Coordinates of C-alpha atoms in Angstrom, one line a residue:
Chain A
X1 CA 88.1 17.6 31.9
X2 CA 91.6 16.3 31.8
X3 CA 92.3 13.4 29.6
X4 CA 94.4 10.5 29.8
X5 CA 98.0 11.0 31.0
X6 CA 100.9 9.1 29.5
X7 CA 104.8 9.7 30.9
X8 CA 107.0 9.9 29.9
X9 CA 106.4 10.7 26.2
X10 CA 109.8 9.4 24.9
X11 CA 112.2 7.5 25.9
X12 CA 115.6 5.5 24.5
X13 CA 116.7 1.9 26.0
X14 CA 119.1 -0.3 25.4
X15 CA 118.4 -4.0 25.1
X16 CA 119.2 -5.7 28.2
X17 CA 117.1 -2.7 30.0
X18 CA 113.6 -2.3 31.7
X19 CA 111.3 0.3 31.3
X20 CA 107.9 1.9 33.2
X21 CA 105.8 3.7 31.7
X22 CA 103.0 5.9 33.4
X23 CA 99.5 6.0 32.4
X24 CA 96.5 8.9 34.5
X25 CA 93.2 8.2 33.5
X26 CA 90.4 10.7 32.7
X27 CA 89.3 11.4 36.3
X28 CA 86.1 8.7 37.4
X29 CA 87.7 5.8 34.6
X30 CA 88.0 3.0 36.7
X31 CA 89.6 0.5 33.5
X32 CA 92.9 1.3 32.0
X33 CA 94.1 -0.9 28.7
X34 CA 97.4 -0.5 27.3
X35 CA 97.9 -1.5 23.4
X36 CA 101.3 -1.7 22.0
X37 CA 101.4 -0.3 18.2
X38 CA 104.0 -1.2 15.5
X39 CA 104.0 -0.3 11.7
X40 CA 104.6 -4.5 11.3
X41 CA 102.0 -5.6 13.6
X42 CA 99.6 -2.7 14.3
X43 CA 97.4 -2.5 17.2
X44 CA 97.8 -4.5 19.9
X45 CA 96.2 -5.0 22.9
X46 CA 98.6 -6.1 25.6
X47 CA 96.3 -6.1 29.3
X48 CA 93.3 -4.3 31.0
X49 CA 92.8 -3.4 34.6
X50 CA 90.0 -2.4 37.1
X51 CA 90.4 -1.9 40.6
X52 CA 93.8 -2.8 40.8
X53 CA 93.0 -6.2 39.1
X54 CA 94.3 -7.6 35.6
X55 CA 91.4 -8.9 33.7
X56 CA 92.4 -9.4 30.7
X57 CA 95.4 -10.0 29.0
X58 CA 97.0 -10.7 25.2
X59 CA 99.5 -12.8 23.4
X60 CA 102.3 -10.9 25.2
X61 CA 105.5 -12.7 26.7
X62 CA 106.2 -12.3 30.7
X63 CA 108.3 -9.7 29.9
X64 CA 105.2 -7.2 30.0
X65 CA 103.4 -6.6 33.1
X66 CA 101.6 -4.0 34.8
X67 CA 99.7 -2.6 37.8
X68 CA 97.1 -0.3 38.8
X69 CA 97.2 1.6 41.8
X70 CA 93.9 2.7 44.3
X71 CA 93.5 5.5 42.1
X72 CA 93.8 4.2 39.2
X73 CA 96.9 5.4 37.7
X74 CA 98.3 2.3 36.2
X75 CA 102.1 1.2 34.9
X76 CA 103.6 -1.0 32.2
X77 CA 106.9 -2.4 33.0
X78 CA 108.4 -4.5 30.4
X79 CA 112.0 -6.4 31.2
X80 CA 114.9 -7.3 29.5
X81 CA 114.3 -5.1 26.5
X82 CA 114.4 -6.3 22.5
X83 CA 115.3 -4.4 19.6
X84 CA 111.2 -5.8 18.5
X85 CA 109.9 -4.0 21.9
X86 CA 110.2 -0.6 20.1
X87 CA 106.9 0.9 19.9
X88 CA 104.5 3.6 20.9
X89 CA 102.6 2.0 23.7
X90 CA 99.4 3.6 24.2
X91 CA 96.9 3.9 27.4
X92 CA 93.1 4.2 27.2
X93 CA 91.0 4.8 29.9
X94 CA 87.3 3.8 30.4
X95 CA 84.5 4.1 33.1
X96 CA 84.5 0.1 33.2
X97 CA 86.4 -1.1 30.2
X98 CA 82.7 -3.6 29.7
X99 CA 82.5 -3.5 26.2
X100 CA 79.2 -1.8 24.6
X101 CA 79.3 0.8 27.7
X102 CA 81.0 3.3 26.1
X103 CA 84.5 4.1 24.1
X104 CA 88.2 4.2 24.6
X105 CA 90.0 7.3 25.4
X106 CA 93.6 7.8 24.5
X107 CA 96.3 9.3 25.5
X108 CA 99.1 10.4 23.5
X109 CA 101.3 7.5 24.0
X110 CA 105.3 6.8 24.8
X111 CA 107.3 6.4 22.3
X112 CA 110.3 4.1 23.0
X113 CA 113.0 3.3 21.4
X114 CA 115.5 0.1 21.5
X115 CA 118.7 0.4 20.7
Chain B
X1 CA 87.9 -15.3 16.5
X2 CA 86.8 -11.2 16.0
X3 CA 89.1 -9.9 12.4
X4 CA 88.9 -6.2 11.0
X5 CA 89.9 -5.8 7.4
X6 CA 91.1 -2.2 5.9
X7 CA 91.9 -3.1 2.5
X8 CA 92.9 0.4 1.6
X9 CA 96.7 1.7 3.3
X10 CA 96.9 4.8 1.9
X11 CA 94.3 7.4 0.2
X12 CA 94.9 10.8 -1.3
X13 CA 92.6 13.4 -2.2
X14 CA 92.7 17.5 -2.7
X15 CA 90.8 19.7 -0.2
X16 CA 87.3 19.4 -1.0
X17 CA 87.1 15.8 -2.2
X18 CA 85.1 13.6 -0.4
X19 CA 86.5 9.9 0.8
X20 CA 85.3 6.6 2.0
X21 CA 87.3 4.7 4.2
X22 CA 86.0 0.8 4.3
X23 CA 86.2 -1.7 6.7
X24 CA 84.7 -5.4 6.9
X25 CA 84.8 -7.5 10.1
X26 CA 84.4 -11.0 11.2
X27 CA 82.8 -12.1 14.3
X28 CA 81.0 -14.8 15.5
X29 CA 78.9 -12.7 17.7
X30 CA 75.5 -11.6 17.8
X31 CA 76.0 -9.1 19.7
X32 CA 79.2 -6.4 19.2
X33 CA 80.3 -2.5 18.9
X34 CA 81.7 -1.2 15.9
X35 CA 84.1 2.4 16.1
X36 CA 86.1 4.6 14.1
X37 CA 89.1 6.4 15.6
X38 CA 91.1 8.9 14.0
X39 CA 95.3 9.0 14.9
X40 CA 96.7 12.4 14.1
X41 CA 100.2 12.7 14.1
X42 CA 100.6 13.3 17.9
X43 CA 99.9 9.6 18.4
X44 CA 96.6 9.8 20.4
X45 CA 93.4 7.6 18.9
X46 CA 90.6 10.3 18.7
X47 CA 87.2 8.8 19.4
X48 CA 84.8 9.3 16.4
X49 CA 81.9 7.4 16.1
X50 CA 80.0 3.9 17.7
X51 CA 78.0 1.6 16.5
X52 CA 76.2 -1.1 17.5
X53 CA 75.1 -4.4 15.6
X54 CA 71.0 -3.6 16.5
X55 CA 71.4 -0.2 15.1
X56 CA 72.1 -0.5 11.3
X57 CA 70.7 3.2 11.1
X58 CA 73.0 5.2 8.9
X59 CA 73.7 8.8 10.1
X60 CA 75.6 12.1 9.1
X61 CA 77.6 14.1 11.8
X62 CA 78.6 17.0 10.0
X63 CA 80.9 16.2 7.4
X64 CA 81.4 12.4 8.2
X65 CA 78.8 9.9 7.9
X66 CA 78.7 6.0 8.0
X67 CA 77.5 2.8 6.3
X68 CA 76.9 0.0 8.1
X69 CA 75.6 -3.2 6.7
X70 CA 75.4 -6.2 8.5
X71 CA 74.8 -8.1 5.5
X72 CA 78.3 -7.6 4.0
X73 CA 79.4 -7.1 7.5
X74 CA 81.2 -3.8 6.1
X75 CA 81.4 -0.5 8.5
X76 CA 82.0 2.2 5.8
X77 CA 83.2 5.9 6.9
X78 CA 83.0 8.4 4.8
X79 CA 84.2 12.2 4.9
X80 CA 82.7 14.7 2.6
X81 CA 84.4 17.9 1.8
X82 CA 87.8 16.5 3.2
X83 CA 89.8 19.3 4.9
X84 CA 93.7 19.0 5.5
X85 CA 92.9 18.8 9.4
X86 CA 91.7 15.5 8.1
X87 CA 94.6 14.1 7.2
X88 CA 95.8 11.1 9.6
X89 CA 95.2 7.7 10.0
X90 CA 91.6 6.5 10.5
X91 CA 91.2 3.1 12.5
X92 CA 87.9 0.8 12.5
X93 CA 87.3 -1.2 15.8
X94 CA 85.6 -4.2 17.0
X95 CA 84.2 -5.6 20.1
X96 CA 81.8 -7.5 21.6
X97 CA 80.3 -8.1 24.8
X98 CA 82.3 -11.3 26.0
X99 CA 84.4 -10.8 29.2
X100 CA 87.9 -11.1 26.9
X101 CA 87.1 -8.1 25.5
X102 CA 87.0 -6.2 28.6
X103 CA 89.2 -3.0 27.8
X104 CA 89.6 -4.8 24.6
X105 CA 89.1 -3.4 20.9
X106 CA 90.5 -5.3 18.1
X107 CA 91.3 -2.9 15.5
X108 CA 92.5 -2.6 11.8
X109 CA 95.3 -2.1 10.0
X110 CA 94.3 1.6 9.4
X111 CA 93.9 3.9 6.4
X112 CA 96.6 7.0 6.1
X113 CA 94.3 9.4 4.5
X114 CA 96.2 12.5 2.9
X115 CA 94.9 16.0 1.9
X116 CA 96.6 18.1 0.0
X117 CA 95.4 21.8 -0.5

């Protein structure tokens, strides 16, 4: 069983720039989170979506925003890029995302880099 | 508001040495889910083990086991024998059954846990 799918795995910006960033779930996870994590501020969870709908979202400026498509493949986009926005951004995928149902799985994350 | 506290940042044993990792939580919930992930350094959060705040049942998986006690509202880990495989950073979780925590875990600081051969 594949797992969850992050692309691309690095990347380098310039602030000023957008990015997209590409997240497959496990095949049959029908939620998709995406959590930003910093050495300064740790985990953090930035939105969920099922069936193409947002249903939750964190403390996260408008600058971040995402989608899921029909098959649940979803994508961050975040615009107008800060030096702070340099992070590994990491995708978990879950059969509902209702809490107490079962866990997160990971992927491996995207690295990005502001310079 | 949900809080998870790792005190510890970094622990260091030798191969062989056993280690607990500690965590305490806040929540104002009756009801919530407790988890351990492990981050190796390839960046992806490794499932290890779930917990639930009706099952205070401690249990041994092999070489990790776990405390939990609701009293102290502590969700200990422990791994005995500690291999160098082992070494990465070990994240505690919390959740609860609300609908803002869907796809939601609010997680720790994390312990680096080195071993050395």
């Amino acid at each position: 069983k594949a797992g969850v799918t992050q692309t691309p795995r690095y990347l380098i910006k310039t602030r000023g720039q957008q990015v997209t960033l590409s997240c497959s779930p496990i095949s049959g996870h029908r939620s998709v989170s995406w959590y930003q994590q910093t050495p300064g501020q740790g985990l953090q969870f930035l939105f969920e979506y099922f069936s193409e709908t947002q249903r939750n979202k964190g403390n996260f400026p408008g600058r971040f925003s995402g989608r899921q498509f029909s098959n649940s493949r979803s994508e961050m986009n975040v615009s107008t890029l800060e030096l702070g926005d340099s992070a590994l951004y990491l995708c978990a995928s879950s059969l509902d995302g209702v809490p107490g149902t079962g866990e997160l799985f990971f992927g491996e994350g995207s690295r990005l880099t502001v310079l | 508001a949900q809080k998870v506290t790792q005190a510890q940042t970094e622990i260091s044993v030798v191969e062989k040495e056993d280690v607990t990792l500690d965590c305490v939580y806040e929540t104002r919930d009756t009801t919530y889910y407790l988890f351990w992930y492990k981050q190796p350094p390839s960046g992806e959060l490794v499932f290890l083990i779930r917990r639930n705040s009706f099952d205070e049942q401690n249990e041994i998986s092999g070489r990790y086991s776990w405390n939990f006690q609701k009293s102290t509202s502590s969700f200990n880990f422990t791994i005995t024998a500690s291999q160098v495989v082992d070494s990465a950073v070990y994240f505690c979780a919390l959740t609860d059954l609300t609908t803002d925590s869907w796809g939601k875990f609010q997680f720790g600081a994390g312990t680096q846990v080195v071993v050395t051969p």
